[in-house]
Short mmCIF file of C-alpha atoms and ligand atoms in Angstrom, two decimals:
data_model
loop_
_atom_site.label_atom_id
_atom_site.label_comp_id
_atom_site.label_asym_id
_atom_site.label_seq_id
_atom_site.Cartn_x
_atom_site.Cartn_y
_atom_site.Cartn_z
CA UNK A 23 52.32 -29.52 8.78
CA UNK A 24 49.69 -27.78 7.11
CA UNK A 25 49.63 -24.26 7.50
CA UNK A 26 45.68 -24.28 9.24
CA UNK A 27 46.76 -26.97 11.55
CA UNK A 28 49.76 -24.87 12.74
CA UNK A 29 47.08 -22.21 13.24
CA UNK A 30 44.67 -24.73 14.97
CA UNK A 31 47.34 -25.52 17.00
CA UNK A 32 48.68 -22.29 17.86
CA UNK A 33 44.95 -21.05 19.23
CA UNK A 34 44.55 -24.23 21.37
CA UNK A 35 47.50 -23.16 23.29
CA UNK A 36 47.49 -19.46 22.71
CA UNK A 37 43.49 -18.31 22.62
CA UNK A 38 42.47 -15.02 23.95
CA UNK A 39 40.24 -15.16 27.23
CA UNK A 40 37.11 -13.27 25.72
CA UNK A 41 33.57 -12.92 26.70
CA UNK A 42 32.18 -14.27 23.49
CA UNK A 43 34.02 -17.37 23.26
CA UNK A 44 32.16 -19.20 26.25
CA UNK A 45 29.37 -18.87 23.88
CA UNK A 46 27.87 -19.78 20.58
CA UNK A 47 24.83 -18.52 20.10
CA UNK A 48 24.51 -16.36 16.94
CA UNK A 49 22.81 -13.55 18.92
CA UNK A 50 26.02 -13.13 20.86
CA UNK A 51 28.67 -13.51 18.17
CA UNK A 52 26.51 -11.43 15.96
CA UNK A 53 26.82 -8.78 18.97
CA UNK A 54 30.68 -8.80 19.13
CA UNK A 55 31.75 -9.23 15.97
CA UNK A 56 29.61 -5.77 15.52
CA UNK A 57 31.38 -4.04 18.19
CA UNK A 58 34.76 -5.08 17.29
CA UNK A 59 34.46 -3.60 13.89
CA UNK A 60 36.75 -0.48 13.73
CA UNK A 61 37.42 -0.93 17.65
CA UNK A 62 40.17 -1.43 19.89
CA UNK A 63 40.15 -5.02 22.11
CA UNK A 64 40.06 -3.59 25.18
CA UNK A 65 37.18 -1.11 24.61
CA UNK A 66 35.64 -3.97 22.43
CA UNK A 67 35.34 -5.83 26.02
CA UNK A 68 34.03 -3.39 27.65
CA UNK A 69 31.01 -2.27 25.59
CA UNK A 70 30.37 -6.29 24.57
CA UNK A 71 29.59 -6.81 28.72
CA UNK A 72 27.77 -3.25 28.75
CA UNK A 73 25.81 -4.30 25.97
CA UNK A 74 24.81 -7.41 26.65
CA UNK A 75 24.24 -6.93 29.99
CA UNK A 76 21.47 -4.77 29.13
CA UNK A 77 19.86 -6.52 26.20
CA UNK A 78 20.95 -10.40 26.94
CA UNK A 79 18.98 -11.82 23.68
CA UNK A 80 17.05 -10.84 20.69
CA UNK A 81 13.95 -10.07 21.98
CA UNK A 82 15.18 -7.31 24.42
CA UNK A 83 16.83 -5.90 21.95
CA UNK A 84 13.97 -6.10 19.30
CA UNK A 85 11.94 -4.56 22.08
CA UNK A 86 14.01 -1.70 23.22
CA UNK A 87 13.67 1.97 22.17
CA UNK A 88 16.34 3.28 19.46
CA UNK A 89 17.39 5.56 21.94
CA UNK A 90 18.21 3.15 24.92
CA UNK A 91 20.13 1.57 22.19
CA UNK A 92 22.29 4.34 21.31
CA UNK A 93 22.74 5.38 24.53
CA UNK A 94 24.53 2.30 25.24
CA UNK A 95 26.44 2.80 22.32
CA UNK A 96 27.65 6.25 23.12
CA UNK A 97 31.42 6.82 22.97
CA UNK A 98 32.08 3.71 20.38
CA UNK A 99 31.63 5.84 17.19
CA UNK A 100 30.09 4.49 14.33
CA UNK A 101 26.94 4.92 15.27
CA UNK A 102 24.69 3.38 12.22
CA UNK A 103 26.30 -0.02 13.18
CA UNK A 104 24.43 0.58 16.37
CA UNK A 105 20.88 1.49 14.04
CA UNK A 106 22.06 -1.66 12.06
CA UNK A 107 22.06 -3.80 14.71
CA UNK A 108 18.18 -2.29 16.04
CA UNK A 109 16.88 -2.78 12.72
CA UNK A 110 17.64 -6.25 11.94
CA UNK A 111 16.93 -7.87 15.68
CA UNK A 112 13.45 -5.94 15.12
CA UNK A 113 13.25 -7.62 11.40
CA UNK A 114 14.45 -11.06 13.11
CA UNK A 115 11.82 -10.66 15.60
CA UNK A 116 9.20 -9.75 13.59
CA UNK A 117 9.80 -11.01 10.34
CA UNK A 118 11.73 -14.36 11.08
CA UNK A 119 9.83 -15.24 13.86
CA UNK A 120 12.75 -14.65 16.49
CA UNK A 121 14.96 -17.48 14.52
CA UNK A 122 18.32 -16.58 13.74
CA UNK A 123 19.04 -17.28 10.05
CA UNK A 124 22.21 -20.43 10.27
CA UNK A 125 22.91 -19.68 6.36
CA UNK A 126 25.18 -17.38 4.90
CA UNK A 127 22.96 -16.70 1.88
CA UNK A 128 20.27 -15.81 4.59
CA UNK A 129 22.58 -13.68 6.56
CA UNK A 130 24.28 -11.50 4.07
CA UNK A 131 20.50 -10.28 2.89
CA UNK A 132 20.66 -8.66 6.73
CA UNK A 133 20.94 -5.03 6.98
CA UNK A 134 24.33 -4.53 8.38
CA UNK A 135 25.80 -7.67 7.91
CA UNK A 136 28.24 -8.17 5.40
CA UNK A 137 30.36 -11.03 4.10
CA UNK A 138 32.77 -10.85 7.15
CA UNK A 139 30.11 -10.90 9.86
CA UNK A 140 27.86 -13.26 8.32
CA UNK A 141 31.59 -15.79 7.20
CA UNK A 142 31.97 -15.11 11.17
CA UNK A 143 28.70 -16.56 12.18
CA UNK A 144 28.34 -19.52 10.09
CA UNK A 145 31.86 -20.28 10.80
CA UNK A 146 32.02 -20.04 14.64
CA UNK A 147 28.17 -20.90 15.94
CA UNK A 148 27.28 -23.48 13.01
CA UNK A 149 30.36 -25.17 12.26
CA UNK A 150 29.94 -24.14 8.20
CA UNK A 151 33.38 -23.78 6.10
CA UNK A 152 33.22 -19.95 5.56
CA UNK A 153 36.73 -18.05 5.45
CA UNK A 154 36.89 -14.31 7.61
CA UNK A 155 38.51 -11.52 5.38
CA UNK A 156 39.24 -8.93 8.00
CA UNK A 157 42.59 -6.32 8.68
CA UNK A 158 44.12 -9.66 10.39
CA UNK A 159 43.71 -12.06 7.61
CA UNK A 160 44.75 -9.88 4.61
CA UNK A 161 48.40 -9.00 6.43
CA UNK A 162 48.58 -12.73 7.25
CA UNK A 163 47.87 -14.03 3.09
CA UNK A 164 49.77 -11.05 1.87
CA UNK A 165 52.98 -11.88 3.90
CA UNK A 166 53.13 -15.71 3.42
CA UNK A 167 52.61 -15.79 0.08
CA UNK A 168 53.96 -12.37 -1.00
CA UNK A 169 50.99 -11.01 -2.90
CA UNK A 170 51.27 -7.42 -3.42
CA UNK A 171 47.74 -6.72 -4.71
CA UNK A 172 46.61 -3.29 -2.69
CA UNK A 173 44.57 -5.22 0.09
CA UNK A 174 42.51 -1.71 0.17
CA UNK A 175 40.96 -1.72 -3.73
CA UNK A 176 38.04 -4.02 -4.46
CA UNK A 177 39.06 -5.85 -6.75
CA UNK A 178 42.44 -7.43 -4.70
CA UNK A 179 39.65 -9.00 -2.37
CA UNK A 180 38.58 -12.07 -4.75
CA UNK A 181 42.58 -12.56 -4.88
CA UNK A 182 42.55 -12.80 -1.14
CA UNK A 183 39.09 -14.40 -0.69
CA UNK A 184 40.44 -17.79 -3.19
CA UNK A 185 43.52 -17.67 -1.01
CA UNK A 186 41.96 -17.92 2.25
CA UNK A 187 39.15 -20.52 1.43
CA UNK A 188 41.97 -22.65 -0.02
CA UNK A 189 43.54 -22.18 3.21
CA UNK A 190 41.13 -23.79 5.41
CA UNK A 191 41.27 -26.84 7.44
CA UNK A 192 38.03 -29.37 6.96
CA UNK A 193 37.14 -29.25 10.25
CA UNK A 194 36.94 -26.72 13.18
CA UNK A 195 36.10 -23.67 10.85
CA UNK A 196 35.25 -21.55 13.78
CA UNK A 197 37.78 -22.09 15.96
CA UNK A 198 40.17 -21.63 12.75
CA UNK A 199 39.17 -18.48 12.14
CA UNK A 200 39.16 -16.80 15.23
CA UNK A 201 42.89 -18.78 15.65
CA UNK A 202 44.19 -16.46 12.24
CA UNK A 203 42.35 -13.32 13.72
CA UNK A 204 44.18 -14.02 17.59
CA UNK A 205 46.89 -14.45 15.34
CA UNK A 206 47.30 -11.76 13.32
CA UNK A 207 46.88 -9.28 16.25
CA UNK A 208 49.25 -11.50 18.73
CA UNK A 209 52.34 -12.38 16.09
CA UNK A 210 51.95 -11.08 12.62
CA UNK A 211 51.16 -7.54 13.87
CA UNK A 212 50.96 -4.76 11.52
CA UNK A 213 53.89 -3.46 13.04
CA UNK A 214 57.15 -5.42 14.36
CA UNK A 215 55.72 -8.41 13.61
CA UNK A 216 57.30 -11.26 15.96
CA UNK A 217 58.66 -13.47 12.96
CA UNK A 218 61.21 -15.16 15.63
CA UNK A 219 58.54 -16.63 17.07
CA UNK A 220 56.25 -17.84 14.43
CA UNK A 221 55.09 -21.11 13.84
CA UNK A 222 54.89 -20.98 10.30
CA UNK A 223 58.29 -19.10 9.24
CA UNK A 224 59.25 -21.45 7.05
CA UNK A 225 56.36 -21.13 5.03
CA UNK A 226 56.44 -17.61 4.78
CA UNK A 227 57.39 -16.06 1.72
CA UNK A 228 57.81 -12.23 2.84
CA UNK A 229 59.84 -13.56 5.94
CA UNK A 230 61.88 -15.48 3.67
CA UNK A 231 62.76 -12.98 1.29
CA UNK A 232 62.53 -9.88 3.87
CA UNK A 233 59.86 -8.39 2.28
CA UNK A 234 57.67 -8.24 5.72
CA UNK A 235 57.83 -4.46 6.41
CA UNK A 236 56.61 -3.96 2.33
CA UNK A 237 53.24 -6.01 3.15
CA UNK A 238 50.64 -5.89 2.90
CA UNK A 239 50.51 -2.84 0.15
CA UNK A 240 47.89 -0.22 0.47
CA UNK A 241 47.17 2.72 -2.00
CA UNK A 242 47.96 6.33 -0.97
CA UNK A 243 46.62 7.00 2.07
CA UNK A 244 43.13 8.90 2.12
CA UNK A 245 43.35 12.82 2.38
CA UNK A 246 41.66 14.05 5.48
CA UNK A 247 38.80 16.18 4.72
CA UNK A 248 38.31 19.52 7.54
CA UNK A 249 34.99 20.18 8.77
CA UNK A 250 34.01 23.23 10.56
CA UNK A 251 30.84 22.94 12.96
CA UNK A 252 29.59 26.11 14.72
CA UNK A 253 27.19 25.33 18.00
CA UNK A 254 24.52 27.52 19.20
CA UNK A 255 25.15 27.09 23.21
CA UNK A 256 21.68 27.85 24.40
CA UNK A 257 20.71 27.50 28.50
CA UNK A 258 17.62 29.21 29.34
CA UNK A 259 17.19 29.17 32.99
CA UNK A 260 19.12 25.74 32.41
CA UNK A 261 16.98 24.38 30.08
CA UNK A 262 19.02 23.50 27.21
CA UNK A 263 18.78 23.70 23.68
CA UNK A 264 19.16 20.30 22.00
CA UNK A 265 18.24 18.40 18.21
CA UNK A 266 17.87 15.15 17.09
CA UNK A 267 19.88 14.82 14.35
CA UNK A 268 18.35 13.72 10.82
CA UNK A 269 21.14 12.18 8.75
CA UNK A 270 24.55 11.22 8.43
CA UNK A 271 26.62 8.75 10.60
CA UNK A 272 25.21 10.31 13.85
CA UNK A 273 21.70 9.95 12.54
CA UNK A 274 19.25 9.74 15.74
CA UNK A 275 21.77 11.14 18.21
CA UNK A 276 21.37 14.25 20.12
CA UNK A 277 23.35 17.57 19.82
CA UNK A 278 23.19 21.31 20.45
CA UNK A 279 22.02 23.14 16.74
CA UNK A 280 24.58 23.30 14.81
CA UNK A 281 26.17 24.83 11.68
CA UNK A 282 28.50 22.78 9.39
CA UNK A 283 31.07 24.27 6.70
CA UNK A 284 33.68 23.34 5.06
CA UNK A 285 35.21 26.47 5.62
CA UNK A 286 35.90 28.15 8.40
CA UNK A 287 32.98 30.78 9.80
CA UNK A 288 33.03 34.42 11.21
CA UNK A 289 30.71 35.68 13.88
CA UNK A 290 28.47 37.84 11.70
CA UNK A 291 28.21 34.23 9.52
CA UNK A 292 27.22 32.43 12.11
CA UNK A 293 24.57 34.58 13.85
CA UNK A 294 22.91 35.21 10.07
CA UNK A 295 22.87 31.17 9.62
CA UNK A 296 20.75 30.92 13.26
CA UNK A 297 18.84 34.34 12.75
CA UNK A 298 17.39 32.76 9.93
CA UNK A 299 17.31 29.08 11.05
CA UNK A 300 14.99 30.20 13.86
CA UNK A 301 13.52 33.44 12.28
CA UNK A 302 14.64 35.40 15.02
CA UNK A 303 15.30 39.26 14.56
CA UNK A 304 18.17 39.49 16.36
CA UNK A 305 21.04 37.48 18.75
CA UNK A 306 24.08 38.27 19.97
CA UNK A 307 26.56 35.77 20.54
CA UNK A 308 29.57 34.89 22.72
CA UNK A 309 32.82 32.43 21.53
CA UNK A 310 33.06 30.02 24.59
CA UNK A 311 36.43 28.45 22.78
CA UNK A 312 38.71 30.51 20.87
CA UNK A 313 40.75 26.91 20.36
CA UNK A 314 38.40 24.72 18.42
CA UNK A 315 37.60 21.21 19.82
CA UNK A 316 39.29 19.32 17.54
CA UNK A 317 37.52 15.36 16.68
CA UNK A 318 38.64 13.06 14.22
CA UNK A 319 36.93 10.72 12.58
CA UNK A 320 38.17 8.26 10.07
CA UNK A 321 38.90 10.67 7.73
CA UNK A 322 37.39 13.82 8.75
CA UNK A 323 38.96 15.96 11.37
CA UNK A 324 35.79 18.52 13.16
CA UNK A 325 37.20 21.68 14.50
CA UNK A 326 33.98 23.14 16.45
CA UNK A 327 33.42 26.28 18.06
CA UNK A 328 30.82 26.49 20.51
CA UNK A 329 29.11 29.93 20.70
CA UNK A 330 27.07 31.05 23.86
CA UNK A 331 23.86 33.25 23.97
CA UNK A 332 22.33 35.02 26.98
CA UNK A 333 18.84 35.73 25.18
CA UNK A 334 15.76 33.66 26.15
CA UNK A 335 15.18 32.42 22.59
CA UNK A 336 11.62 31.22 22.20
CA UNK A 337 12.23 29.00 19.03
CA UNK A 338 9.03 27.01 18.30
CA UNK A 339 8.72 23.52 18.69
CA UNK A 340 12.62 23.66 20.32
CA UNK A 341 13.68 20.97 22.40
CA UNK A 342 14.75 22.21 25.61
CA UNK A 343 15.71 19.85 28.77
CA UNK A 344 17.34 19.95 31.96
CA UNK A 345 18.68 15.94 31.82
CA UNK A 346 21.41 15.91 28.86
CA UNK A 347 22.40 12.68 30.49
CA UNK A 348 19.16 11.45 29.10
CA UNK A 349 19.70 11.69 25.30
CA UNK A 350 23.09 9.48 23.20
CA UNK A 351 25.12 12.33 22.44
CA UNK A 352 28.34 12.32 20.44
CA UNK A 353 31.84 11.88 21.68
CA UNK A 354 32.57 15.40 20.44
CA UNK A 355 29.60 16.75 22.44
CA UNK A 356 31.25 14.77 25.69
CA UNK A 357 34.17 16.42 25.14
CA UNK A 358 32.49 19.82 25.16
CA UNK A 359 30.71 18.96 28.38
CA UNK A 360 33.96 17.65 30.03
CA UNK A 361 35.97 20.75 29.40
CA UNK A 362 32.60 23.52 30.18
CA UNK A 363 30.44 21.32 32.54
CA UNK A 364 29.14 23.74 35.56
CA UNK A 365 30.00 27.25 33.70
CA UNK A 366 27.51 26.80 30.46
CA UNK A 367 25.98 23.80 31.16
CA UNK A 368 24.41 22.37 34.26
CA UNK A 369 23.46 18.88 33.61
CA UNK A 370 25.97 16.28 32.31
CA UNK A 371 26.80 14.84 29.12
CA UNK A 372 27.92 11.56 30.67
CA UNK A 373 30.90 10.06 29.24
CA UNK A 374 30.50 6.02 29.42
CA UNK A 375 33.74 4.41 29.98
S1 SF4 B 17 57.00 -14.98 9.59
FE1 SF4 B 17 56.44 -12.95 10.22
S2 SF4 B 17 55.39 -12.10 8.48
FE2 SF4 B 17 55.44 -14.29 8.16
S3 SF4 B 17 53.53 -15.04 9.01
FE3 SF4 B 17 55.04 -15.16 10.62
S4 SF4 B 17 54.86 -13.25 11.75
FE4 SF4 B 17 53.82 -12.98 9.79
#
């Protein structure tokens, strides 16, 4: 049997129970395959229901404000997926006159959707013989037929690409590619894959000459880069001191000012970088955590020290507010209001989930 039927027939009898497969409509698949990008199943779930339960079609989401948006994405990282996703519903709505482009040519021209998400679409809510290239199906190619290409340089994907359209069944493209993802994650798992038990063993080339643990190949492993943020802790009268932030991947999220280095900072550093940030002539300042807060990110690890003041700054045109719950703040900022909530801080950073 062809390997795509096995597949086929593995997922008829094997298929995950997910929200998104009772459904085809491209607003909805478009939805999770976004969310399930660099997250975990479970949590995946979670935010899909959370999601959609507040904006249940394009046009509430094309409607919404950014912030409502973000708000609802706070916690699941990545946060210009979440600006990705606003911007193109508002361009579908506006632009495309609410239709949802069926092509793959149309879809990759989307801002945030790339080969994988718009292969995805095509595949699963029009029926259209598209092959996914995700985590899943590069371990899969790589181990059956033994390439050892690094699956993480660019120029190893057209390699992989040829493989998997060659792969495909001719019918049932959707339900075939979701069948190689379930797969991948169920039986040939990064780790301790469960070769005993796989339908297609005897095709397998790494299995056959016990190569499985060598594949796929990857490159060195990126260095993680250490970032050092320094936040002003300001609460006059429990008003607090909050930005929007301007740039970077938590562009249009909320935080307390901050200074960023790539070294670490002394006291006397940081009060001259806020002295002069809000032209003030003089602040004295407290270390609320000797330990830094540690986050990681893919490959940046933030150590932060928070830094309380007593003064009554008057900084012009400052945003000050007594609801933190009411702006999408960072995970790292959560984890600053879990640890200090109700000694520096009165109202909540709410964690989501
Ligand atoms: S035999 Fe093992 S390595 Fe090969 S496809 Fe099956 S689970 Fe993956």
């Amino acid at each position: 049997m062809k390997i795509s039927k096995e597949i086929l027939k593995w997922y008829d009898s094997n298929k995950r129970d997910l929200p998104w497969r009772i459904t085809k409509n491209p607003y909805k698949i478009w939805i999770s395959e976004i969310i399930l990008q660099q997250t975990r199943m479970e949590q995946g779930i979670y935010y899909y229901n959370r999601f959609i339960s507040k904006f249940p079609n394009l046009e509430s989401l094309a409607t919404a404000e950014e912030k409502d948006v973000l708000i609802i994405w706070q916690g699941l990282g990545y946060y210009s997926r979440a600006r990705n996703l606003y911007y193109t519903a508002k361009h579908i709505f506006h632009e495309l006159n609410s239709k949802f482009p069926e092509s793959y040519e149309e879809l990759i021209k989307l801002k945030g959707i790339g080969d994988y998400t718009a292969s995805a679409i095509v595949s699963i809510c029009f029926e259209k013989k598209y092959p996914v290239l995700d985590g899943n199906v590069f371990r899969i190619i790589s181990r059956i037929f033994e390439i050892k290409n690094p699956i993480d340089l660019n120029n190893s994907r057209k390699v992989f690409k040829k493989k998997a359209s060659e792969l495909m069944p001719n019918t049932r493209y959707g339900d075939y590619n979701q069948g190689l993802m379930d797969f991948g994650s169920m039986i040939c798992k990064p780790k301790k894959p469960l070769c005993s038990s796989c339908l297609v063993s005897n095709k397998c080339s790494a299995f056959k000459n016990e190569l499985v643990t060598f594949l796929p190949v990857k490159t060195t492993k990126n260095k993680i880069k250490i970032l050092y943020f320094d936040y002003l802790v300001v609460n006059n009268a429990n008003h607090m001191l909050i930005e929007k932030i301007t740039d970077g991947i938590w562009k249009n999220l909320y935080q307390f000012p901050v200074k960023m280095s790539s070294s670490k900072k002394n006291r006397s550093e940081v009060v001259k970088f806020f002295l002069k940030k809000y032209n003030l002539d003089s602040l004295s300042l407290r270390i609320i955590n000797s330990k830094p807060i540690e986050h990681k990110l893919s490959h940046i690890l933030i150590k932060s020290t928070f830094w309380f003041t007593k003064e009554k700054l008057q900084i012009k045109n400052g945003l000050f507010t007594t609801i933190l719950e009411d702006y999408p703040m960072s995970k790292l900022m959560h984890k600053f209001s879990e640890k200090y909530h109700g000694k520096y801080i009165f109202s909540e950073v709410k964690m989501v989930n």
